[in-house]
Coordinates of C-alpha atoms in Angstrom, one line a residue:
Chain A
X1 CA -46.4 8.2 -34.3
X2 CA -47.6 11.7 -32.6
X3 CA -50.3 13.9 -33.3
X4 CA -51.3 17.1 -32.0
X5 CA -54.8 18.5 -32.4
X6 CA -55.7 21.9 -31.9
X7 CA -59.6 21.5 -31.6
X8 CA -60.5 25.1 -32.2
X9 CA -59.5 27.1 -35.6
X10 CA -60.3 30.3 -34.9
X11 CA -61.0 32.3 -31.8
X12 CA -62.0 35.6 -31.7
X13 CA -61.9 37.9 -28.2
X14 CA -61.9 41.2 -27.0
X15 CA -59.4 43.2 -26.3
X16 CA -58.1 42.6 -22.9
X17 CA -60.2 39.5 -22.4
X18 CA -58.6 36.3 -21.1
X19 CA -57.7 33.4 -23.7
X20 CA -57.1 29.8 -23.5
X21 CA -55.9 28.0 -26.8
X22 CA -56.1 24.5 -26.7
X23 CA -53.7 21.7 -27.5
X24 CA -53.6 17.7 -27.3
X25 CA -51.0 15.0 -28.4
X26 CA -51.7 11.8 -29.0
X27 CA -49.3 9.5 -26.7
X28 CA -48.5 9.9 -23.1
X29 CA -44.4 8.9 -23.4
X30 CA -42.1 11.7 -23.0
X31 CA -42.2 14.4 -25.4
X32 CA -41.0 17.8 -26.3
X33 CA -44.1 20.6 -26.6
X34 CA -43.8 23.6 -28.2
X35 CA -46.0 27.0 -29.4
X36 CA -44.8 28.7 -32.0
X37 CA -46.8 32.3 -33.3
X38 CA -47.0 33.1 -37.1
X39 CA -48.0 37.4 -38.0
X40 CA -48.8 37.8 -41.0
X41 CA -46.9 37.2 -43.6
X42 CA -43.6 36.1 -41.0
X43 CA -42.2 33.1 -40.2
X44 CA -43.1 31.2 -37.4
X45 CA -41.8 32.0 -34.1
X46 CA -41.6 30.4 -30.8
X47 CA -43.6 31.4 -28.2
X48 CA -42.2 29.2 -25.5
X49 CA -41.5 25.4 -24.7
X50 CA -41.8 22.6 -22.7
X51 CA -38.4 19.8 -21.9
X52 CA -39.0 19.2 -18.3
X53 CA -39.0 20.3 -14.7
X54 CA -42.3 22.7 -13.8
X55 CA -45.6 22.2 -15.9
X56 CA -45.7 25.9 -15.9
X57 CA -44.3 27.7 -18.5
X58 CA -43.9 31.2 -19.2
X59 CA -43.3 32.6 -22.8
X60 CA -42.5 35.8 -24.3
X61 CA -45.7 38.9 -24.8
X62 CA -46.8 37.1 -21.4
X63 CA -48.2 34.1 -22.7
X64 CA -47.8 31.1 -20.7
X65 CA -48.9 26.6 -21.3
X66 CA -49.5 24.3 -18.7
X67 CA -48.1 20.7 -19.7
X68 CA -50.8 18.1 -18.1
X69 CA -49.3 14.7 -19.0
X70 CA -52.4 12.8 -17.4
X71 CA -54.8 14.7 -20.0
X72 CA -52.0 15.2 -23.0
X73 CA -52.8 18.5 -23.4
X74 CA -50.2 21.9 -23.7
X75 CA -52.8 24.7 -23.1
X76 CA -51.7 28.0 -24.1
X77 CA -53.1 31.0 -21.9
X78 CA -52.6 35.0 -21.6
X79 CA -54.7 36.3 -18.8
X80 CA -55.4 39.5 -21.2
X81 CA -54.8 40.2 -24.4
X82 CA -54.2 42.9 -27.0
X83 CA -55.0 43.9 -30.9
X84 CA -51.1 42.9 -31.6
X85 CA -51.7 39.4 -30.4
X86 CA -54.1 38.8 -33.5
X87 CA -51.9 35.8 -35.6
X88 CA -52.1 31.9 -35.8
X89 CA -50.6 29.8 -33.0
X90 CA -49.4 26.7 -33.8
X91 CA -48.9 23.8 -30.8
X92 CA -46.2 20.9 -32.0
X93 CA -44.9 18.3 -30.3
X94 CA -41.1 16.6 -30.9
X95 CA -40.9 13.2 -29.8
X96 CA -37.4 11.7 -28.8
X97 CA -38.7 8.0 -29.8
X98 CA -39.6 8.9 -32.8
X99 CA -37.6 11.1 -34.9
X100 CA -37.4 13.4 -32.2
X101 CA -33.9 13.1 -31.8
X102 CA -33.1 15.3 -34.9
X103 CA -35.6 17.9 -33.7
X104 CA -38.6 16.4 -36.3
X105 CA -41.8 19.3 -34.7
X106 CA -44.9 17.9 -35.2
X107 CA -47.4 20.4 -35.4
X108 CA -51.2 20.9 -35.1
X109 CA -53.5 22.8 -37.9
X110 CA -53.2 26.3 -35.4
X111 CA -55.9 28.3 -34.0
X112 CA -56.5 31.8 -35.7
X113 CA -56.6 34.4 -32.9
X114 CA -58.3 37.5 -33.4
X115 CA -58.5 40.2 -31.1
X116 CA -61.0 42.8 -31.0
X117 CA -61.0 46.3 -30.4
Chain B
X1 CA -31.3 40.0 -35.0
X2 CA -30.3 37.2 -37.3
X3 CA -33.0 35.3 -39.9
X4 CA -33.9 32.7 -41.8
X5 CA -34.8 34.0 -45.1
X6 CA -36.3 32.2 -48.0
X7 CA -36.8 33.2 -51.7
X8 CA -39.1 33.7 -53.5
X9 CA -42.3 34.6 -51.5
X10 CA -44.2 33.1 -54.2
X11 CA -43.5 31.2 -56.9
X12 CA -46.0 30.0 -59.6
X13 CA -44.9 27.1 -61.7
X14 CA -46.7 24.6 -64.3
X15 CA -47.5 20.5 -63.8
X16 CA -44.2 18.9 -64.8
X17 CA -42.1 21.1 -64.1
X18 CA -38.8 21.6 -61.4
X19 CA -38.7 24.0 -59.1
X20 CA -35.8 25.2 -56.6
X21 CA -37.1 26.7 -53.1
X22 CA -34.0 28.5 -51.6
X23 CA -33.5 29.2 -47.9
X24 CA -30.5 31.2 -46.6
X25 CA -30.3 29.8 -42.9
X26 CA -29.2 31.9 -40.0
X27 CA -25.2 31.3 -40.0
X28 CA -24.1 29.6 -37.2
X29 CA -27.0 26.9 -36.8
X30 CA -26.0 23.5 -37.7
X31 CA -29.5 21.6 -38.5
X32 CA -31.8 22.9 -41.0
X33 CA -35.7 21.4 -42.0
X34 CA -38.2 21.8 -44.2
X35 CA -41.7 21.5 -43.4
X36 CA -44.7 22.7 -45.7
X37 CA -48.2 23.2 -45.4
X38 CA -51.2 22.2 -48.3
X39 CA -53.6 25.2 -47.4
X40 CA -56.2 24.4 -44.6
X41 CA -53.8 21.8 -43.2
X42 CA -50.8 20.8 -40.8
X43 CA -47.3 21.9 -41.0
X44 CA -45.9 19.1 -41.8
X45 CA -42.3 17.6 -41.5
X46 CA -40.3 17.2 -44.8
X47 CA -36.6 16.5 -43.9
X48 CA -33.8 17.4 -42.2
X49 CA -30.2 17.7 -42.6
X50 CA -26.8 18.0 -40.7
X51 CA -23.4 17.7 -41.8
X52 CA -23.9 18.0 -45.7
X53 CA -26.5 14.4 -45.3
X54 CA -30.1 13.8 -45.1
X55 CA -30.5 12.6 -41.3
X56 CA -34.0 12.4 -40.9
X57 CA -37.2 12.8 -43.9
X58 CA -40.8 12.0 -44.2
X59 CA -42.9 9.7 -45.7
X60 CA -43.7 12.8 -47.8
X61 CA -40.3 12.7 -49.2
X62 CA -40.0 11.0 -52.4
X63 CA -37.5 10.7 -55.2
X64 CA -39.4 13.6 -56.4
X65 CA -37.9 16.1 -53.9
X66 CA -33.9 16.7 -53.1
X67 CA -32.2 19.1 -50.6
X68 CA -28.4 20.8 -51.0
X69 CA -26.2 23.2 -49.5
X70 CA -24.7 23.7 -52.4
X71 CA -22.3 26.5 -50.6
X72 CA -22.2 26.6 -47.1
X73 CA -24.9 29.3 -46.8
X74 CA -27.7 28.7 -49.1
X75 CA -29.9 25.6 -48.4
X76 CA -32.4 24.8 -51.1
X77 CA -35.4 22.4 -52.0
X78 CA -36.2 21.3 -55.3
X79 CA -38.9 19.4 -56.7
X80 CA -38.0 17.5 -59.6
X81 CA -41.5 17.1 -61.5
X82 CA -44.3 19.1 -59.7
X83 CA -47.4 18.1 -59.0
X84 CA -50.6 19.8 -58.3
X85 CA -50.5 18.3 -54.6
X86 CA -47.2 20.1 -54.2
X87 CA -48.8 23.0 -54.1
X88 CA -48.0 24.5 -50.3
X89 CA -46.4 26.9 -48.4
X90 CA -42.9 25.7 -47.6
X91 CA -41.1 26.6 -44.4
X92 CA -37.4 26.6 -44.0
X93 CA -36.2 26.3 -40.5
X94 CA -32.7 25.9 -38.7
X95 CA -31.5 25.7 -35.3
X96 CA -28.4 25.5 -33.5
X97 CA -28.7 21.9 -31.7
X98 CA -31.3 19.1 -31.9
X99 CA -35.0 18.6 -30.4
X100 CA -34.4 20.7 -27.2
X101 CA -33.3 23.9 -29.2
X102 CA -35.4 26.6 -31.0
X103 CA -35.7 26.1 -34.5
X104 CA -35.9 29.4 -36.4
X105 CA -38.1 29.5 -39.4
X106 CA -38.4 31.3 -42.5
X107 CA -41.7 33.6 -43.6
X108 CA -41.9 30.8 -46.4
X109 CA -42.4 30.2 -50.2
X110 CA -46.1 29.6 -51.5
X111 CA -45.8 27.3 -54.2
X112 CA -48.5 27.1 -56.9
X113 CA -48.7 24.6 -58.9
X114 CA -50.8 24.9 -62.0

């Protein structure tokens, strides 16, 4: 079965600094990635997602993942951020061998991102 | 902009007792999930359902736990005989197609078991 670990919990940054948010899952076979975004006291929404074609995706508020299938990893980036990008991120992975087929997300603990004036 | 929407926010209930999480899913979709998360830990996967059946569910659940769409827009959860480990936040979602399509989730229900 998949996992996806998020190693860091919380990250705090500045204002306008760049951020990386990390993301492994556990099994190299295809999957489906995904980042979803969680504000305070909202649902979760998606940021963007990974099927196939270019590794390079680009989400919405200009947030972007890399999918690297030799290292298993999604990495979520923005180049700068601001205060309104303070929430939780969530990375989760659906896996068409294994549940995947009726859209079962498998999700990491999130990363807490705070942004600092 | 349609919405998942879930009621209540927050529901407090005692050992032993059933409990009915409701979810109103955005009206076209044709899949919806639950997923909930025990504070400090994973979303994780409860079930999901299509055409009025249970087509996929978790480990997680047991004969203790039951979904319905009881009307073609509600789509609830209920727990027959809580326990103190039930207590989570529980995430409605639904989506439109299978894995490859968005699913749209709720702001959730933080259930309290006492």
């Amino acid at each position: 079965a998949q996992s996806v670990t998020q190693l860091d919990s919380q990250v705090p940054v500045f204002e306008e600094a760049p951020v990386e948010l990390r993301c492994n899952y556990s099994s190299s076979v295809s999957v489906y990635l995904f980042w979803y975004v969680q504000y305070p006291n909202q649902g979760l929404q998606l940021l963007l997602k990974y099927l196939s074609g270019s590794t390079l995706v680009k989400g919405i508020n200009g947030f972007e993942a890399e999918f690297n299938k030799s290292q298993t990893s999604f990495h979520l980036r923005k180049p700068s951020v601001h205060i309104s990008d303070t929430a939780e991120y969530f990375c989760a992975v659906s896996d068409p061998d294994y549940g995947g087929s009726q859209g079962n997300l498998i999700f990491g603990k999130g990363t807490k991102l705070s942004v600092k004036p | 902009e349609p919405e998942v929407t879930q009621t209540p926010s927050h529901q407090v209930t005692q050992m032993g007792q059933e409990v009915i999480l409701r979810c109103v899913p955005i009206s076209n979709h044709l899949y919806f999930y639950w997923y909930r998360q025990i504070l400090g830990q994973k979303v994780e996967f409860l079930v999901s359902f299509y055409n009025n059946e249970i087509s996929e569910k978790s480990e997680i659940f047991d004969d203790q736990f039951s979904v319905e769409r009881p009307d073609g827009s509600n789509f609830t959860l209920k727990i027959r005989s809580t326990k103190l480990e039930d207590s989570a936040m529980y995430f409605c979602a639904s989506s439109p197609g299978l894995a490859v399509n968005e699913q749209f989730f709720g702001p959730g229900t933080r259930l309290t078991v006492l």
